[in-house]
C-alpha positions as a printed Julia matrix, in Angstrom:
327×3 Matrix{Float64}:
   0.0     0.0     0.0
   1.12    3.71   -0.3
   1.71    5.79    2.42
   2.15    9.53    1.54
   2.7    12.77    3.58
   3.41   16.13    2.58
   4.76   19.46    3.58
   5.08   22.83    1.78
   7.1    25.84    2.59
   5.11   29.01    2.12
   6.58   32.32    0.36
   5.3    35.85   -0.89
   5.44   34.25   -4.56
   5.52   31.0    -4.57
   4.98   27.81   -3.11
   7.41   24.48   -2.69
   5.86   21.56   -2.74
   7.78   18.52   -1.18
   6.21   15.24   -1.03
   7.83   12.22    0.4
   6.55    8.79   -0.57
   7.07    6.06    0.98
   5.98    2.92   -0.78
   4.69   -0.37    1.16
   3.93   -3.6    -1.72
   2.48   -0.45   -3.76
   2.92   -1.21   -7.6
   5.72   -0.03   -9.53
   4.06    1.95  -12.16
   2.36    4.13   -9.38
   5.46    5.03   -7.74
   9.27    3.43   -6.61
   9.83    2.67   -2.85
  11.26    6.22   -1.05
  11.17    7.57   -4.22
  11.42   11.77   -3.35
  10.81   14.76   -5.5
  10.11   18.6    -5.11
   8.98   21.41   -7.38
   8.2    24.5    -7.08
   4.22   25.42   -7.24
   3.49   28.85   -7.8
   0.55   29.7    -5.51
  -0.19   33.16   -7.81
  -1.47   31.01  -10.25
  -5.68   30.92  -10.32
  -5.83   27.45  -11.91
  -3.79   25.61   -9.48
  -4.45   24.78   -6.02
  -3.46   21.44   -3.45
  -6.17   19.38   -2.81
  -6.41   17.1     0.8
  -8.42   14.29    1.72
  -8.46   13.19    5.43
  -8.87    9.49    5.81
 -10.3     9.37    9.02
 -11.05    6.61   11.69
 -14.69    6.85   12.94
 -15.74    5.0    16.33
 -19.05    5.88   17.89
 -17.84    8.47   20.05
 -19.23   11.42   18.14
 -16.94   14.46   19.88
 -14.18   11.91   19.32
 -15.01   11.8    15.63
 -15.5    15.63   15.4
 -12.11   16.69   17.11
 -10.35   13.97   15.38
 -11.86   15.93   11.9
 -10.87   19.55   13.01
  -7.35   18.01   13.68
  -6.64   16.77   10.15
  -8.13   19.7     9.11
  -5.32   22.54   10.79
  -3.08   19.7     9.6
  -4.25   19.57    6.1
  -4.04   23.51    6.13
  -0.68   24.32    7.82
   1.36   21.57    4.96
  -0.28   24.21    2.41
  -3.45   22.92    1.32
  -6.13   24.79   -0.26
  -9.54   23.13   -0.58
 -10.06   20.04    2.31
 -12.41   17.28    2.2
 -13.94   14.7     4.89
 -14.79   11.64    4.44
 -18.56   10.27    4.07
 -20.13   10.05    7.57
 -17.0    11.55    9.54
 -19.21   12.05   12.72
 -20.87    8.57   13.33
 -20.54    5.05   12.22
 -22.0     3.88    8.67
 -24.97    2.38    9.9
 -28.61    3.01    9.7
 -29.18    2.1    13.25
 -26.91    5.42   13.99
 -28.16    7.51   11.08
 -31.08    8.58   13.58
 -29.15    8.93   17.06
 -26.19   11.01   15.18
 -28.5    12.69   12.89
 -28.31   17.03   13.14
 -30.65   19.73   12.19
 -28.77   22.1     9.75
 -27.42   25.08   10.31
 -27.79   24.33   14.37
 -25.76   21.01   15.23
 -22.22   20.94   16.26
 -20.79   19.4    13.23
 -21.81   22.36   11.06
 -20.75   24.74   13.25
 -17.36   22.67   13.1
 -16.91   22.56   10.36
 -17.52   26.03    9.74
 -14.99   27.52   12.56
 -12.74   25.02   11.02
 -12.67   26.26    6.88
 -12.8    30.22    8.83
  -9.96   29.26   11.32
  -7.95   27.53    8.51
  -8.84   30.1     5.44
  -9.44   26.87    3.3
 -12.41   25.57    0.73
 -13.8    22.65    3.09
 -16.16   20.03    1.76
 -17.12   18.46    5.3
 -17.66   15.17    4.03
 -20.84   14.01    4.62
 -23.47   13.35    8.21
 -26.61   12.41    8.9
 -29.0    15.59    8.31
 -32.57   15.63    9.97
 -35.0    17.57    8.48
 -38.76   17.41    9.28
 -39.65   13.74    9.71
 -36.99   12.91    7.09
 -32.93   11.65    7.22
 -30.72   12.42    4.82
 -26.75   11.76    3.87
 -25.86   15.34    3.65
 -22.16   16.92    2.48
 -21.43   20.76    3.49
 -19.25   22.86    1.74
 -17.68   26.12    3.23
 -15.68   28.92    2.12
 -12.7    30.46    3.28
 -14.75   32.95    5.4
 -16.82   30.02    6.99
 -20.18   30.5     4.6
 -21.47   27.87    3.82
 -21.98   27.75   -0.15
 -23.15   24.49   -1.16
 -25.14   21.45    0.63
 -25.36   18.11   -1.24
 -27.98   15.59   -0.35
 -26.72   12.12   -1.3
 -28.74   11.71   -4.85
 -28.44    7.75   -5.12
 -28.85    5.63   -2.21
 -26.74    2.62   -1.2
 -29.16   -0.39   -1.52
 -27.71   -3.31   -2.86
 -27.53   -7.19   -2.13
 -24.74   -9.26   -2.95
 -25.92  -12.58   -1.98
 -23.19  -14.07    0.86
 -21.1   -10.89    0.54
 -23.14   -7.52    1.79
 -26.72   -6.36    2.05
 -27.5    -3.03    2.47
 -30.4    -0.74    2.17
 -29.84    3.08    3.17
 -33.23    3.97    2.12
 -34.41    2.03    5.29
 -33.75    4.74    6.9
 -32.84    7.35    4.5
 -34.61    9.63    2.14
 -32.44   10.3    -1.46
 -31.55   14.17   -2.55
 -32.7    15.4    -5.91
 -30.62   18.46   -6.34
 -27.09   17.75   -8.68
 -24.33   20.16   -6.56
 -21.77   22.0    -8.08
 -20.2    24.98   -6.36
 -17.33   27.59   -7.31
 -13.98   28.55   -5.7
 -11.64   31.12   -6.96
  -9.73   28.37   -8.99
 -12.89   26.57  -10.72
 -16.21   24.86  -10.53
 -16.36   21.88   -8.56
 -19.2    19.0    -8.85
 -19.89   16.87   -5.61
 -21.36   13.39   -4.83
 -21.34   11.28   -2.09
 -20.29    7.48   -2.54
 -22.86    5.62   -4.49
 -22.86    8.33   -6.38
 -20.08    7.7    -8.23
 -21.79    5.22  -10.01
 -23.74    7.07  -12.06
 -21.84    8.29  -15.23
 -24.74   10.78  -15.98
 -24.25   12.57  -13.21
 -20.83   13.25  -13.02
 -21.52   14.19  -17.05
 -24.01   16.83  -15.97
 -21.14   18.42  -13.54
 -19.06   18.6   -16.73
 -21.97   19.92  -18.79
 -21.7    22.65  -15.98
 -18.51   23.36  -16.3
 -17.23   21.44  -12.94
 -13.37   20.36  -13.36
 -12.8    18.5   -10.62
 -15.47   16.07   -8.84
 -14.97   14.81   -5.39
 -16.77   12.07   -4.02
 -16.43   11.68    0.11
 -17.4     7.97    0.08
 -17.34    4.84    2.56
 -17.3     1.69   -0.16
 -16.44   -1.78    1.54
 -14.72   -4.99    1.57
 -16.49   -6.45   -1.49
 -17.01   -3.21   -3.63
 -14.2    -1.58   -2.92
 -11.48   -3.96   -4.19
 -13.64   -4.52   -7.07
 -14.77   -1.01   -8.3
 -13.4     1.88   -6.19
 -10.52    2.92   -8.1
 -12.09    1.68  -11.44
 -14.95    3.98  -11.06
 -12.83    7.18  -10.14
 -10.96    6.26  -12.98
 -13.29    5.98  -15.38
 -15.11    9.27  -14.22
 -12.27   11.28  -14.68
 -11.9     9.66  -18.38
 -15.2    10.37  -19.12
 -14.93   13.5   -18.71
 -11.63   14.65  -18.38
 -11.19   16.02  -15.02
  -9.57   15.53  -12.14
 -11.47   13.05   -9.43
 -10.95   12.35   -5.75
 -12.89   10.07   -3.42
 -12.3    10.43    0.17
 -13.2     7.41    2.57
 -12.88    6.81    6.26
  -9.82    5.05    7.72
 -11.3     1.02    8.01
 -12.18    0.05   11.54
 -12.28   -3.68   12.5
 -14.59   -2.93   15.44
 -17.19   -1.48   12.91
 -20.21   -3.42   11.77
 -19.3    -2.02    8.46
 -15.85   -2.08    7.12
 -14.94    0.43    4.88
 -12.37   -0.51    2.46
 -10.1     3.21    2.38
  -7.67    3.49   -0.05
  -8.67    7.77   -0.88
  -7.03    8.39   -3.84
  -7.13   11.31   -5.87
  -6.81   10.84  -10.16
  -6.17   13.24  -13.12
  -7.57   13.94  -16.74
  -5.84   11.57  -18.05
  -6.92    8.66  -15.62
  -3.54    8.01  -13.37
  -3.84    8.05   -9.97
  -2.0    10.42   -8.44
  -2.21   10.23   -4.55
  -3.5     7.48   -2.73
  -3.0     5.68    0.4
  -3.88    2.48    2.48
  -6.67    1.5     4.6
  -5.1     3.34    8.09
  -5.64    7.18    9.16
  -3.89    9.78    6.86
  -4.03   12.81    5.22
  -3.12   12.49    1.17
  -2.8    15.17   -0.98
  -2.62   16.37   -4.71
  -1.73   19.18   -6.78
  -4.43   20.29   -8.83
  -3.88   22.24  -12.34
  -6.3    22.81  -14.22
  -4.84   24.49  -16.88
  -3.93   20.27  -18.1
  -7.81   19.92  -18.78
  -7.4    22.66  -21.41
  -4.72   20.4   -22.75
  -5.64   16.85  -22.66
  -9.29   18.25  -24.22
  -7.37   19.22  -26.62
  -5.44   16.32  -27.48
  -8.57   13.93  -27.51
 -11.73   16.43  -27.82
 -14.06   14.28  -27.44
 -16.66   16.93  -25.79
 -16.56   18.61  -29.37
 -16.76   14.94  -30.86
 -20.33   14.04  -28.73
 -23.11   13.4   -31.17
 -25.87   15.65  -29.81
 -28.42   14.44  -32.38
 -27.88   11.05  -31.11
 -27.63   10.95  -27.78
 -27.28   13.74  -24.74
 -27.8    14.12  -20.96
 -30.72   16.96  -20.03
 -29.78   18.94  -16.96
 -33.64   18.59  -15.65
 -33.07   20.81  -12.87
 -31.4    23.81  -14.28
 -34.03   23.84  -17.2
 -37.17   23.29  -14.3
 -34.93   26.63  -12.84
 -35.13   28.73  -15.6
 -38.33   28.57  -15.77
């Protein structure tokens, strides 16, 4: 597995990124064992920014899992990076037996307000993963995203919920006790748009499509896949997004607790345009982290255009809710 840390020294004009790898049984066309580099990433330019994911363990001691968050959060911020993200459910385990006991009104409970001092404190773009959200008589599996001043500027309901059954593997069925989103979120930062999902929905090409369509150039995805799907499809899928659509794609997970009743299988990894993976890590807590430039969509669209090569008489995707909004 790949372990990866980072540290940057901060200057009037630029920035110098250092990033120490060290490699554990990770494959050689990812990265050589204590392989080191450093380059020099100018932080005047608008286009490119360095992205962290905190992989996270989450017990069912919810202060626990809240001051463990704003932790990896001032440490995310003082190596240098920009826009932070959480990992799906960061406050409470993955189960719908806690969904209702962790469950928050919004803009009230203490995670929000976390996570709020937290992006002000820190002067960073924070997408605070995701938590249960009570609204009404309803549950939802909500993601918060905060701006530099500690606004909140975008709220994603999870669109597509987890309900699957692999016969002898996993059964799971969120809409037990959840009810799904139907608004597609994709919020701007001084560098770009960005399109967000939560787990499951990943799955759905169209979606991440529509963020394109939008004009999103990165997509991040604070997910909790497990021991069967994650081997299986959690790289593949980020992979396969970010080829779709050239952009850059991260999926942030919790760290994998054996004293969970659901496992999740870690590994956040972040990929580029061009479908390599980039940063990634193991199934333990971390922190990994990514330089985003998106001044390489320009070029790789370029190269292989196929936006300008889609067959709009054939076939399209219909953004349903901006069109129901212009109305």
């Amino acid at each position: 597995m790949l372990a990866l840390c980072c540290s940057f020294r901060r200057s009037s004009s630029s920035r110098v990124v250092s990033l120490f790898v060290g490699s554990f049984n990770s494959p050689a066309h990812l990265l050589n064992k204590h392989k080191q580099f450093s380059r020099t990433f100018m932080a005047s330019s608008s286009t490119k920014f360095v992205f962290a994911g905190c992989q996270l363990l989450v017990g069912e001691n919810k202060e626990e899992n809240l001051s463990n968050a704003r932790k990896a959060i001032d440490e995310a911020s003082q190596k240098g990076a920009h826009i932070v993200s959480l990992p799906e459910c960061f406050n409470c385990p993955y189960s719908n037996a806690s969904f209702p006991v962790y469950a928050e009104s919004i803009p009230d409970g203490p995670s929000t307000k976390m996570l709020s001092l937290a992006a002000s404190s820190n002067k960073v773009y924070l997408i605070g993963g995701s938590f249960p959200e009570k609204d009404g008589d309803k549950l939802y599996n909500t993601s918060l995203v905060f701006d530099p001043e500690g606004n909140l500027i975008a709220k994603h309901r999870k669109i597509h919920l987890f309900d699957i059954d692999v016969p002898g593997k996993i059964r799971f069925k969120e809409s037990e006790t959840l009810s799904p989103g139907s608004t597609p979120t994709v919020f701007e930062t001084k560098f770009g748009k960005i399109g967000l999902g939560i787990c499951y929905d990943i799955r759905f090409a169209e979606l991440a499509l529509l963020y394109s369509q939008r004009g999103a150039k990165f997509l991040v995805y604070p997910g909790a896949f497990n021991m069967t799907t994650g081997p299986a499809h959690w790289e593949l899928l980020q992979r396969s997004r970010a080829l779709d659509n050239q952009l850059y794609v991260a999926a942030v997970s919790p760290a994998r607790n054996p004293s969970s009743s659901y496992t999740a299988w870690g590994h956040s990894t972040v990929v580029n345009p061009w479908g390599e993976v980039i940063s990634t890590t193991g199934h333990e807590p971390g922190i990994i982290y990514a330089e985003i430039d998106f001044s390489k969509l320009d070029e790789i669209r370029a190269n292989i255009p196929i936006t300008l090569q889609k067959r709009d008489d054939i076939y399209k995707v219909v953004d349903i809710v901006a069109e129901k909004q212009q109305k």
